[in-house]
Amino acid sequence: QVKMVASGGGSVQAGGSLRLSCAASGYTYSSYCMGWFRQAPGKEREGVAAIDSDGSTSYADSVKGRFSISQDNAKNTLHLQMNSLKPEDTAMYYCAARSLECGLLHRLRRYVYTYWGQGTQVTVSS
């Protein structure tokens, strides 16, 4: 059974940084895709950043140059380093995974993902 647990959220002022982590257990696929999504109140869940098992990454335009996705394969952990945070980054952040690579066209599309974490809240004040 795959379980994904997200952590690292919190409250910061604009311009600050946070590092989210997602620990995946029961997940031993050699080919996979993992990503971070976020959902603000009243808005749809949107893709933020994702990475395929070959190391290819995708970022939403709104976070390019500020956020960085990485993975620690030895620990089965996914990270999202968020710098220069803005109030519009405020949302619940979710990690997700699937047992196949996503490819460029689908990495940030939530419907291709099978497994989801519980979410961690990020609040950025101005």
JSON list of N, CA and C in Angstrom, two decimals, residues 25-98:
[
{"chain": "A", "resi": 25, "resn": "SER", "atom": "N", "xyz": [6.08, 5.80, 1.17]},
{"chain": "A", "resi": 25, "resn": "SER", "atom": "CA", "xyz": [6.35, 4.44, 1.61]},
{"chain": "A", "resi": 25, "resn": "SER", "atom": "C", "xyz": [5.54, 3.46, 0.77]},
{"chain": "A", "resi": 26, "resn": "GLY", "atom": "N", "xyz": [6.03, 2.23, 0.64]},
{"chain": "A", "resi": 26, "resn": "GLY", "atom": "CA", "xyz": [5.34, 1.24, -0.17]},
{"chain": "A", "resi": 26, "resn": "GLY", "atom": "C", "xyz": [5.41, 1.55, -1.65]},
{"chain": "A", "resi": 27, "resn": "TYR", "atom": "N", "xyz": [6.39, 2.37, -2.01]},
{"chain": "A", "resi": 27, "resn": "TYR", "atom": "CA", "xyz": [6.51, 2.85, -3.40]},
{"chain": "A", "resi": 27, "resn": "TYR", "atom": "C", "xyz": [7.86, 2.43, -3.92]},
{"chain": "A", "resi": 28, "resn": "THR", "atom": "N", "xyz": [7.87, 1.39, -4.78]},
{"chain": "A", "resi": 28, "resn": "THR", "atom": "CA", "xyz": [9.15, 0.84, -5.23]},
{"chain": "A", "resi": 28, "resn": "THR", "atom": "C", "xyz": [9.25, 0.75, -6.74]},
{"chain": "A", "resi": 29, "resn": "TYR", "atom": "N", "xyz": [8.54, 1.59, -7.46]},
{"chain": "A", "resi": 29, "resn": "TYR", "atom": "CA", "xyz": [8.55, 1.57, -8.91]},
{"chain": "A", "resi": 29, "resn": "TYR", "atom": "C", "xyz": [9.83, 2.17, -9.46]},
{"chain": "A", "resi": 30, "resn": "SER", "atom": "N", "xyz": [10.42, 1.54, -10.45]},
{"chain": "A", "resi": 30, "resn": "SER", "atom": "CA", "xyz": [11.64, 2.07, -11.05]},
{"chain": "A", "resi": 30, "resn": "SER", "atom": "C", "xyz": [11.32, 3.18, -12.03]},
{"chain": "A", "resi": 31, "resn": "SER", "atom": "N", "xyz": [10.14, 3.19, -12.57]},
{"chain": "A", "resi": 31, "resn": "SER", "atom": "CA", "xyz": [9.69, 4.24, -13.47]},
{"chain": "A", "resi": 31, "resn": "SER", "atom": "C", "xyz": [8.51, 4.94, -12.81]},
{"chain": "A", "resi": 32, "resn": "TYR", "atom": "N", "xyz": [8.61, 6.27, -12.66]},
{"chain": "A", "resi": 32, "resn": "TYR", "atom": "CA", "xyz": [7.57, 6.97, -11.90]},
{"chain": "A", "resi": 32, "resn": "TYR", "atom": "C", "xyz": [7.56, 8.45, -12.23]},
{"chain": "A", "resi": 33, "resn": "CYS", "atom": "N", "xyz": [6.58, 9.10, -11.71]},
{"chain": "A", "resi": 33, "resn": "CYS", "atom": "CA", "xyz": [6.45, 10.55, -11.81]},
{"chain": "A", "resi": 33, "resn": "CYS", "atom": "C", "xyz": [5.92, 11.04, -10.46]},
{"chain": "A", "resi": 34, "resn": "MET", "atom": "N", "xyz": [6.54, 12.08, -9.95]},
{"chain": "A", "resi": 34, "resn": "MET", "atom": "CA", "xyz": [6.10, 12.64, -8.67]},
{"chain": "A", "resi": 34, "resn": "MET", "atom": "C", "xyz": [5.97, 14.15, -8.81]},
{"chain": "A", "resi": 35, "resn": "GLY", "atom": "N", "xyz": [5.00, 14.71, -8.11]},
{"chain": "A", "resi": 35, "resn": "GLY", "atom": "CA", "xyz": [4.79, 16.13, -8.29]},
{"chain": "A", "resi": 35, "resn": "GLY", "atom": "C", "xyz": [4.19, 16.81, -7.07]},
{"chain": "A", "resi": 36, "resn": "TRP", "atom": "N", "xyz": [4.20, 18.12, -7.13]},
{"chain": "A", "resi": 36, "resn": "TRP", "atom": "CA", "xyz": [3.58, 18.96, -6.11]},
{"chain": "A", "resi": 36, "resn": "TRP", "atom": "C", "xyz": [2.45, 19.76, -6.75]},
{"chain": "A", "resi": 37, "resn": "PHE", "atom": "N", "xyz": [1.33, 19.78, -6.07]},
{"chain": "A", "resi": 37, "resn": "PHE", "atom": "CA", "xyz": [0.17, 20.54, -6.50]},
{"chain": "A", "resi": 37, "resn": "PHE", "atom": "C", "xyz": [-0.25, 21.46, -5.36]},
{"chain": "A", "resi": 38, "resn": "ARG", "atom": "N", "xyz": [-1.04, 22.46, -5.68]},
{"chain": "A", "resi": 38, "resn": "ARG", "atom": "CA", "xyz": [-1.55, 23.33, -4.62]},
{"chain": "A", "resi": 38, "resn": "ARG", "atom": "C", "xyz": [-2.97, 23.74, -4.93]},
{"chain": "A", "resi": 39, "resn": "GLN", "atom": "N", "xyz": [-3.69, 24.04, -3.87]},
{"chain": "A", "resi": 39, "resn": "GLN", "atom": "CA", "xyz": [-5.07, 24.46, -4.02]},
{"chain": "A", "resi": 39, "resn": "GLN", "atom": "C", "xyz": [-5.38, 25.56, -3.01]},
{"chain": "A", "resi": 40, "resn": "ALA", "atom": "N", "xyz": [-5.72, 26.72, -3.53]},
{"chain": "A", "resi": 40, "resn": "ALA", "atom": "CA", "xyz": [-6.14, 27.84, -2.71]},
{"chain": "A", "resi": 40, "resn": "ALA", "atom": "C", "xyz": [-7.65, 27.80, -2.56]},
{"chain": "A", "resi": 41, "resn": "PRO", "atom": "N", "xyz": [-8.18, 28.40, -1.50]},
{"chain": "A", "resi": 41, "resn": "PRO", "atom": "CA", "xyz": [-9.64, 28.40, -1.30]},
{"chain": "A", "resi": 41, "resn": "PRO", "atom": "C", "xyz": [-10.38, 28.95, -2.51]},
{"chain": "A", "resi": 42, "resn": "GLY", "atom": "N", "xyz": [-11.36, 28.22, -2.96]},
{"chain": "A", "resi": 42, "resn": "GLY", "atom": "CA", "xyz": [-12.17, 28.66, -4.09]},
{"chain": "A", "resi": 42, "resn": "GLY", "atom": "C", "xyz": [-11.54, 28.47, -5.45]},
{"chain": "A", "resi": 43, "resn": "LYS", "atom": "N", "xyz": [-10.37, 27.85, -5.48]},
{"chain": "A", "resi": 43, "resn": "LYS", "atom": "CA", "xyz": [-9.68, 27.65, -6.76]},
{"chain": "A", "resi": 43, "resn": "LYS", "atom": "C", "xyz": [-9.44, 26.16, -7.01]},
{"chain": "A", "resi": 44, "resn": "GLU", "atom": "N", "xyz": [-9.18, 25.85, -8.27]},
{"chain": "A", "resi": 44, "resn": "GLU", "atom": "CA", "xyz": [-8.89, 24.46, -8.62]},
{"chain": "A", "resi": 44, "resn": "GLU", "atom": "C", "xyz": [-7.46, 24.10, -8.20]},
{"chain": "A", "resi": 45, "resn": "ARG", "atom": "N", "xyz": [-7.26, 22.81, -8.01]},
{"chain": "A", "resi": 45, "resn": "ARG", "atom": "CA", "xyz": [-5.92, 22.32, -7.70]},
{"chain": "A", "resi": 45, "resn": "ARG", "atom": "C", "xyz": [-5.06, 22.45, -8.95]},
{"chain": "A", "resi": 46, "resn": "GLU", "atom": "N", "xyz": [-3.88, 23.04, -8.78]},
{"chain": "A", "resi": 46, "resn": "GLU", "atom": "CA", "xyz": [-3.00, 23.27, -9.93]},
{"chain": "A", "resi": 46, "resn": "GLU", "atom": "C", "xyz": [-1.63, 22.64, -9.71]},
{"chain": "A", "resi": 47, "resn": "GLY", "atom": "N", "xyz": [-1.02, 22.24, -10.81]},
{"chain": "A", "resi": 47, "resn": "GLY", "atom": "CA", "xyz": [0.31, 21.67, -10.74]},
{"chain": "A", "resi": 47, "resn": "GLY", "atom": "C", "xyz": [1.35, 22.76, -10.51]},
{"chain": "A", "resi": 48, "resn": "VAL", "atom": "N", "xyz": [2.29, 22.49, -9.62]},
{"chain": "A", "resi": 48, "resn": "VAL", "atom": "CA", "xyz": [3.34, 23.45, -9.28]},
{"chain": "A", "resi": 48, "resn": "VAL", "atom": "C", "xyz": [4.68, 23.00, -9.87]},
{"chain": "A", "resi": 49, "resn": "ALA", "atom": "N", "xyz": [5.05, 21.76, -9.59]},
{"chain": "A", "resi": 49, "resn": "ALA", "atom": "CA", "xyz": [6.32, 21.22, -10.07]},
{"chain": "A", "resi": 49, "resn": "ALA", "atom": "C", "xyz": [6.23, 19.71, -10.06]},
{"chain": "A", "resi": 50, "resn": "ALA", "atom": "N", "xyz": [6.94, 19.08, -10.99]},
{"chain": "A", "resi": 50, "resn": "ALA", "atom": "CA", "xyz": [6.91, 17.62, -11.08]},
{"chain": "A", "resi": 50, "resn": "ALA", "atom": "C", "xyz": [8.21, 17.11, -11.65]},
{"chain": "A", "resi": 51, "resn": "ILE", "atom": "N", "xyz": [8.49, 15.85, -11.35]},
{"chain": "A", "resi": 51, "resn": "ILE", "atom": "CA", "xyz": [9.74, 15.25, -11.81]},
{"chain": "A", "resi": 51, "resn": "ILE", "atom": "C", "xyz": [9.49, 13.80, -12.21]},
{"chain": "A", "resi": 52, "resn": "ASP", "atom": "N", "xyz": [10.05, 13.41, -13.34]},
{"chain": "A", "resi": 52, "resn": "ASP", "atom": "CA", "xyz": [10.00, 12.02, -13.79]},
{"chain": "A", "resi": 52, "resn": "ASP", "atom": "C", "xyz": [11.21, 11.27, -13.25]},
{"chain": "A", "resi": 53, "resn": "SER", "atom": "N", "xyz": [11.15, 9.95, -13.32]},
{"chain": "A", "resi": 53, "resn": "SER", "atom": "CA", "xyz": [12.24, 9.13, -12.81]},
{"chain": "A", "resi": 53, "resn": "SER", "atom": "C", "xyz": [13.53, 9.33, -13.60]},
{"chain": "A", "resi": 54, "resn": "ASP", "atom": "N", "xyz": [13.45, 9.87, -14.80]},
{"chain": "A", "resi": 54, "resn": "ASP", "atom": "CA", "xyz": [14.67, 10.15, -15.56]},
{"chain": "A", "resi": 54, "resn": "ASP", "atom": "C", "xyz": [15.27, 11.50, -15.20]},
{"chain": "A", "resi": 55, "resn": "GLY", "atom": "N", "xyz": [14.65, 12.21, -14.25]},
{"chain": "A", "resi": 55, "resn": "GLY", "atom": "CA", "xyz": [15.16, 13.49, -13.80]},
{"chain": "A", "resi": 55, "resn": "GLY", "atom": "C", "xyz": [14.57, 14.70, -14.49]},
{"chain": "A", "resi": 56, "resn": "SER", "atom": "N", "xyz": [13.75, 14.49, -15.51]},
{"chain": "A", "resi": 56, "resn": "SER", "atom": "CA", "xyz": [13.12, 15.61, -16.21]},
{"chain": "A", "resi": 56, "resn": "SER", "atom": "C", "xyz": [12.12, 16.30, -15.30]},
{"chain": "A", "resi": 57, "resn": "THR", "atom": "N", "xyz": [12.11, 17.62, -15.35]},
{"chain": "A", "resi": 57, "resn": "THR", "atom": "CA", "xyz": [11.23, 18.38, -14.46]},
{"chain": "A", "resi": 57, "resn": "THR", "atom": "C", "xyz": [10.34, 19.35, -15.24]},
{"chain": "A", "resi": 58, "resn": "SER", "atom": "N", "xyz": [9.26, 19.75, -14.60]},
{"chain": "A", "resi": 58, "resn": "SER", "atom": "CA", "xyz": [8.37, 20.78, -15.14]},
{"chain": "A", "resi": 58, "resn": "SER", "atom": "C", "xyz": [7.96, 21.69, -14.00]},
{"chain": "A", "resi": 59, "resn": "TYR", "atom": "N", "xyz": [7.78, 22.96, -14.32]},
{"chain": "A", "resi": 59, "resn": "TYR", "atom": "CA", "xyz": [7.35, 23.95, -13.33]},
{"chain": "A", "resi": 59, "resn": "TYR", "atom": "C", "xyz": [6.23, 24.80, -13.91]},
{"chain": "A", "resi": 60, "resn": "ALA", "atom": "N", "xyz": [5.32, 25.20, -13.05]},
{"chain": "A", "resi": 60, "resn": "ALA", "atom": "CA", "xyz": [4.32, 26.18, -13.46]},
{"chain": "A", "resi": 60, "resn": "ALA", "atom": "C", "xyz": [5.03, 27.51, -13.72]},
{"chain": "A", "resi": 61, "resn": "ASP", "atom": "N", "xyz": [4.53, 28.27, -14.67]},
{"chain": "A", "resi": 61, "resn": "ASP", "atom": "CA", "xyz": [5.17, 29.54, -15.00]},
{"chain": "A", "resi": 61, "resn": "ASP", "atom": "C", "xyz": [5.26, 30.46, -13.78]},
{"chain": "A", "resi": 62, "resn": "SER", "atom": "N", "xyz": [4.26, 30.38, -12.92]},
{"chain": "A", "resi": 62, "resn": "SER", "atom": "CA", "xyz": [4.19, 31.27, -11.77]},
{"chain": "A", "resi": 62, "resn": "SER", "atom": "C", "xyz": [5.29, 31.01, -10.73]},
{"chain": "A", "resi": 63, "resn": "VAL", "atom": "N", "xyz": [5.94, 29.85, -10.82]},
{"chain": "A", "resi": 63, "resn": "VAL", "atom": "CA", "xyz": [6.96, 29.52, -9.80]},
{"chain": "A", "resi": 63, "resn": "VAL", "atom": "C", "xyz": [8.35, 29.34, -10.38]},
{"chain": "A", "resi": 64, "resn": "LYS", "atom": "N", "xyz": [8.47, 29.42, -11.69]},
{"chain": "A", "resi": 64, "resn": "LYS", "atom": "CA", "xyz": [9.78, 29.23, -12.32]},
{"chain": "A", "resi": 64, "resn": "LYS", "atom": "C", "xyz": [10.79, 30.24, -11.78]},
{"chain": "A", "resi": 65, "resn": "GLY", "atom": "N", "xyz": [11.97, 29.73, -11.47]},
{"chain": "A", "resi": 65, "resn": "GLY", "atom": "CA", "xyz": [13.02, 30.59, -10.93]},
{"chain": "A", "resi": 65, "resn": "GLY", "atom": "C", "xyz": [12.94, 30.78, -9.43]},
{"chain": "A", "resi": 66, "resn": "ARG", "atom": "N", "xyz": [11.83, 30.37, -8.82]},
{"chain": "A", "resi": 66, "resn": "ARG", "atom": "CA", "xyz": [11.67, 30.52, -7.36]},
{"chain": "A", "resi": 66, "resn": "ARG", "atom": "C", "xyz": [11.58, 29.18, -6.64]},
{"chain": "A", "resi": 67, "resn": "PHE", "atom": "N", "xyz": [10.96, 28.20, -7.29]},
{"chain": "A", "resi": 67, "resn": "PHE", "atom": "CA", "xyz": [10.77, 26.89, -6.67]},
{"chain": "A", "resi": 67, "resn": "PHE", "atom": "C", "xyz": [11.69, 25.87, -7.35]},
{"chain": "A", "resi": 68, "resn": "SER", "atom": "N", "xyz": [12.09, 24.86, -6.58]},
{"chain": "A", "resi": 68, "resn": "SER", "atom": "CA", "xyz": [12.92, 23.81, -7.13]},
{"chain": "A", "resi": 68, "resn": "SER", "atom": "C", "xyz": [12.49, 22.45, -6.55]},
{"chain": "A", "resi": 69, "resn": "ILE", "atom": "N", "xyz": [12.23, 21.50, -7.44]},
{"chain": "A", "resi": 69, "resn": "ILE", "atom": "CA", "xyz": [11.82, 20.16, -7.01]},
{"chain": "A", "resi": 69, "resn": "ILE", "atom": "C", "xyz": [13.03, 19.24, -7.05]},
{"chain": "A", "resi": 70, "resn": "SER", "atom": "N", "xyz": [13.11, 18.36, -6.07]},
{"chain": "A", "resi": 70, "resn": "SER", "atom": "CA", "xyz": [14.21, 17.40, -6.02]},
{"chain": "A", "resi": 70, "resn": "SER", "atom": "C", "xyz": [13.74, 16.13, -5.33]},
{"chain": "A", "resi": 71, "resn": "GLN", "atom": "N", "xyz": [14.54, 15.08, -5.48]},
{"chain": "A", "resi": 71, "resn": "GLN", "atom": "CA", "xyz": [14.17, 13.83, -4.85]},
{"chain": "A", "resi": 71, "resn": "GLN", "atom": "C", "xyz": [15.38, 13.17, -4.21]},
{"chain": "A", "resi": 72, "resn": "ASP", "atom": "N", "xyz": [15.14, 12.49, -3.11]},
{"chain": "A", "resi": 72, "resn": "ASP", "atom": "CA", "xyz": [16.17, 11.73, -2.43]},
{"chain": "A", "resi": 72, "resn": "ASP", "atom": "C", "xyz": [15.76, 10.27, -2.58]},
{"chain": "A", "resi": 73, "resn": "ASN", "atom": "N", "xyz": [16.30, 9.62, -3.58]},
{"chain": "A", "resi": 73, "resn": "ASN", "atom": "CA", "xyz": [15.86, 8.25, -3.88]},
{"chain": "A", "resi": 73, "resn": "ASN", "atom": "C", "xyz": [16.16, 7.28, -2.75]},
{"chain": "A", "resi": 74, "resn": "ALA", "atom": "N", "xyz": [17.27, 7.51, -2.07]},
{"chain": "A", "resi": 74, "resn": "ALA", "atom": "CA", "xyz": [17.64, 6.61, -0.99]},
{"chain": "A", "resi": 74, "resn": "ALA", "atom": "C", "xyz": [16.60, 6.64, 0.13]},
{"chain": "A", "resi": 75, "resn": "LYS", "atom": "N", "xyz": [15.98, 7.81, 0.31]},
{"chain": "A", "resi": 75, "resn": "LYS", "atom": "CA", "xyz": [15.01, 7.95, 1.38]},
{"chain": "A", "resi": 75, "resn": "LYS", "atom": "C", "xyz": [13.58, 7.98, 0.87]},
{"chain": "A", "resi": 76, "resn": "ASN", "atom": "N", "xyz": [13.41, 7.77, -0.45]},
{"chain": "A", "resi": 76, "resn": "ASN", "atom": "CA", "xyz": [12.06, 7.83, -1.04]},
{"chain": "A", "resi": 76, "resn": "ASN", "atom": "C", "xyz": [11.34, 9.11, -0.65]},
{"chain": "A", "resi": 77, "resn": "THR", "atom": "N", "xyz": [12.02, 10.22, -0.77]},
{"chain": "A", "resi": 77, "resn": "THR", "atom": "CA", "xyz": [11.46, 11.49, -0.36]},
{"chain": "A", "resi": 77, "resn": "THR", "atom": "C", "xyz": [11.53, 12.50, -1.49]},
{"chain": "A", "resi": 78, "resn": "LEU", "atom": "N", "xyz": [10.46, 13.25, -1.62]},
{"chain": "A", "resi": 78, "resn": "LEU", "atom": "CA", "xyz": [10.36, 14.31, -2.61]},
{"chain": "A", "resi": 78, "resn": "LEU", "atom": "C", "xyz": [10.40, 15.65, -1.88]},
{"chain": "A", "resi": 79, "resn": "HIS", "atom": "N", "xyz": [11.12, 16.62, -2.43]},
{"chain": "A", "resi": 79, "resn": "HIS", "atom": "CA", "xyz": [11.23, 17.93, -1.80]},
{"chain": "A", "resi": 79, "resn": "HIS", "atom": "C", "xyz": [10.77, 19.03, -2.75]},
{"chain": "A", "resi": 80, "resn": "LEU", "atom": "N", "xyz": [10.34, 20.12, -2.16]},
{"chain": "A", "resi": 80, "resn": "LEU", "atom": "CA", "xyz": [10.04, 21.32, -2.94]},
{"chain": "A", "resi": 80, "resn": "LEU", "atom": "C", "xyz": [10.64, 22.50, -2.17]},
{"chain": "A", "resi": 81, "resn": "GLN", "atom": "N", "xyz": [11.72, 23.06, -2.70]},
{"chain": "A", "resi": 81, "resn": "GLN", "atom": "CA", "xyz": [12.33, 24.25, -2.11]},
{"chain": "A", "resi": 81, "resn": "GLN", "atom": "C", "xyz": [11.63, 25.47, -2.68]},
{"chain": "A", "resi": 82, "resn": "MET", "atom": "N", "xyz": [11.05, 26.27, -1.81]},
{"chain": "A", "resi": 82, "resn": "MET", "atom": "CA", "xyz": [10.29, 27.44, -2.24]},
{"chain": "A", "resi": 82, "resn": "MET", "atom": "C", "xyz": [10.97, 28.70, -1.73]},
{"chain": "A", "resi": 83, "resn": "ASN", "atom": "N", "xyz": [11.48, 29.51, -2.63]},
{"chain": "A", "resi": 83, "resn": "ASN", "atom": "CA", "xyz": [12.14, 30.76, -2.28]},
{"chain": "A", "resi": 83, "resn": "ASN", "atom": "C", "xyz": [11.35, 31.95, -2.80]},
{"chain": "A", "resi": 84, "resn": "SER", "atom": "N", "xyz": [11.66, 33.11, -2.28]},
{"chain": "A", "resi": 84, "resn": "SER", "atom": "CA", "xyz": [11.00, 34.36, -2.71]},
{"chain": "A", "resi": 84, "resn": "SER", "atom": "C", "xyz": [9.48, 34.19, -2.72]},
{"chain": "A", "resi": 85, "resn": "LEU", "atom": "N", "xyz": [8.97, 33.68, -1.65]},
{"chain": "A", "resi": 85, "resn": "LEU", "atom": "CA", "xyz": [7.53, 33.39, -1.58]},
{"chain": "A", "resi": 85, "resn": "LEU", "atom": "C", "xyz": [6.70, 34.66, -1.66]},
{"chain": "A", "resi": 86, "resn": "LYS", "atom": "N", "xyz": [5.55, 34.53, -2.29]},
{"chain": "A", "resi": 86, "resn": "LYS", "atom": "CA", "xyz": [4.62, 35.63, -2.47]},
{"chain": "A", "resi": 86, "resn": "LYS", "atom": "C", "xyz": [3.29, 35.29, -1.82]},
{"chain": "A", "resi": 87, "resn": "PRO", "atom": "N", "xyz": [2.49, 36.28, -1.47]},
{"chain": "A", "resi": 87, "resn": "PRO", "atom": "CA", "xyz": [1.16, 35.99, -0.88]},
{"chain": "A", "resi": 87, "resn": "PRO", "atom": "C", "xyz": [0.31, 35.09, -1.77]},
{"chain": "A", "resi": 88, "resn": "GLU", "atom": "N", "xyz": [0.47, 35.21, -3.08]},
{"chain": "A", "resi": 88, "resn": "GLU", "atom": "CA", "xyz": [-0.31, 34.37, -3.99]},
{"chain": "A", "resi": 88, "resn": "GLU", "atom": "C", "xyz": [0.14, 32.91, -4.00]},
{"chain": "A", "resi": 89, "resn": "ASP", "atom": "N", "xyz": [1.21, 32.59, -3.29]},
{"chain": "A", "resi": 89, "resn": "ASP", "atom": "CA", "xyz": [1.63, 31.19, -3.14]},
{"chain": "A", "resi": 89, "resn": "ASP", "atom": "C", "xyz": [0.88, 30.51, -2.00]},
{"chain": "A", "resi": 90, "resn": "THR", "atom": "N", "xyz": [0.10, 31.27, -1.26]},
{"chain": "A", "resi": 90, "resn": "THR", "atom": "CA", "xyz": [-0.67, 30.72, -0.15]},
{"chain": "A", "resi": 90, "resn": "THR", "atom": "C", "xyz": [-1.66, 29.68, -0.65]},
{"chain": "A", "resi": 91, "resn": "ALA", "atom": "N", "xyz": [-1.57, 28.47, -0.10]},
{"chain": "A", "resi": 91, "resn": "ALA", "atom": "CA", "xyz": [-2.43, 27.37, -0.54]},
{"chain": "A", "resi": 91, "resn": "ALA", "atom": "C", "xyz": [-2.12, 26.13, 0.29]},
{"chain": "A", "resi": 92, "resn": "MET", "atom": "N", "xyz": [-2.96, 25.12, 0.13]},
{"chain": "A", "resi": 92, "resn": "MET", "atom": "CA", "xyz": [-2.64, 23.79, 0.64]},
{"chain": "A", "resi": 92, "resn": "MET", "atom": "C", "xyz": [-1.82, 23.09, -0.44]},
{"chain": "A", "resi": 93, "resn": "TYR", "atom": "N", "xyz": [-0.69, 22.55, -0.06]},
{"chain": "A", "resi": 93, "resn": "TYR", "atom": "CA", "xyz": [0.20, 21.90, -1.01]},
{"chain": "A", "resi": 93, "resn": "TYR", "atom": "C", "xyz": [0.11, 20.38, -0.84]},
{"chain": "A", "resi": 94, "resn": "TYR", "atom": "N", "xyz": [-0.03, 19.69, -1.97]},
{"chain": "A", "resi": 94, "resn": "TYR", "atom": "CA", "xyz": [-0.16, 18.25, -1.98]},
{"chain": "A", "resi": 94, "resn": "TYR", "atom": "C", "xyz": [0.95, 17.63, -2.82]},
{"chain": "A", "resi": 95, "resn": "CYS", "atom": "N", "xyz": [1.46, 16.48, -2.36]},
{"chain": "A", "resi": 95, "resn": "CYS", "atom": "CA", "xyz": [2.37, 15.71, -3.20]},
{"chain": "A", "resi": 95, "resn": "CYS", "atom": "C", "xyz": [1.59, 14.57, -3.83]},
{"chain": "A", "resi": 96, "resn": "ALA", "atom": "N", "xyz": [2.06, 14.14, -4.98]},
{"chain": "A", "resi": 96, "resn": "ALA", "atom": "CA", "xyz": [1.37, 13.10, -5.71]},
{"chain": "A", "resi": 96, "resn": "ALA", "atom": "C", "xyz": [2.37, 12.25, -6.48]},
{"chain": "A", "resi": 97, "resn": "ALA", "atom": "N", "xyz": [1.94, 11.05, -6.85]},
{"chain": "A", "resi": 97, "resn": "ALA", "atom": "CA", "xyz": [2.83, 10.16, -7.57]},
{"chain": "A", "resi": 97, "resn": "ALA", "atom": "C", "xyz": [2.04, 9.21, -8.47]},
{"chain": "A", "resi": 98, "resn": "ARG", "atom": "N", "xyz": [2.72, 8.69, -9.46]},
{"chain": "A", "resi": 98, "resn": "ARG", "atom": "CA", "xyz": [2.15, 7.64, -10.29]},
{"chain": "A", "resi": 98, "resn": "ARG", "atom": "C", "xyz": [3.28, 6.68, -10.65]}
]
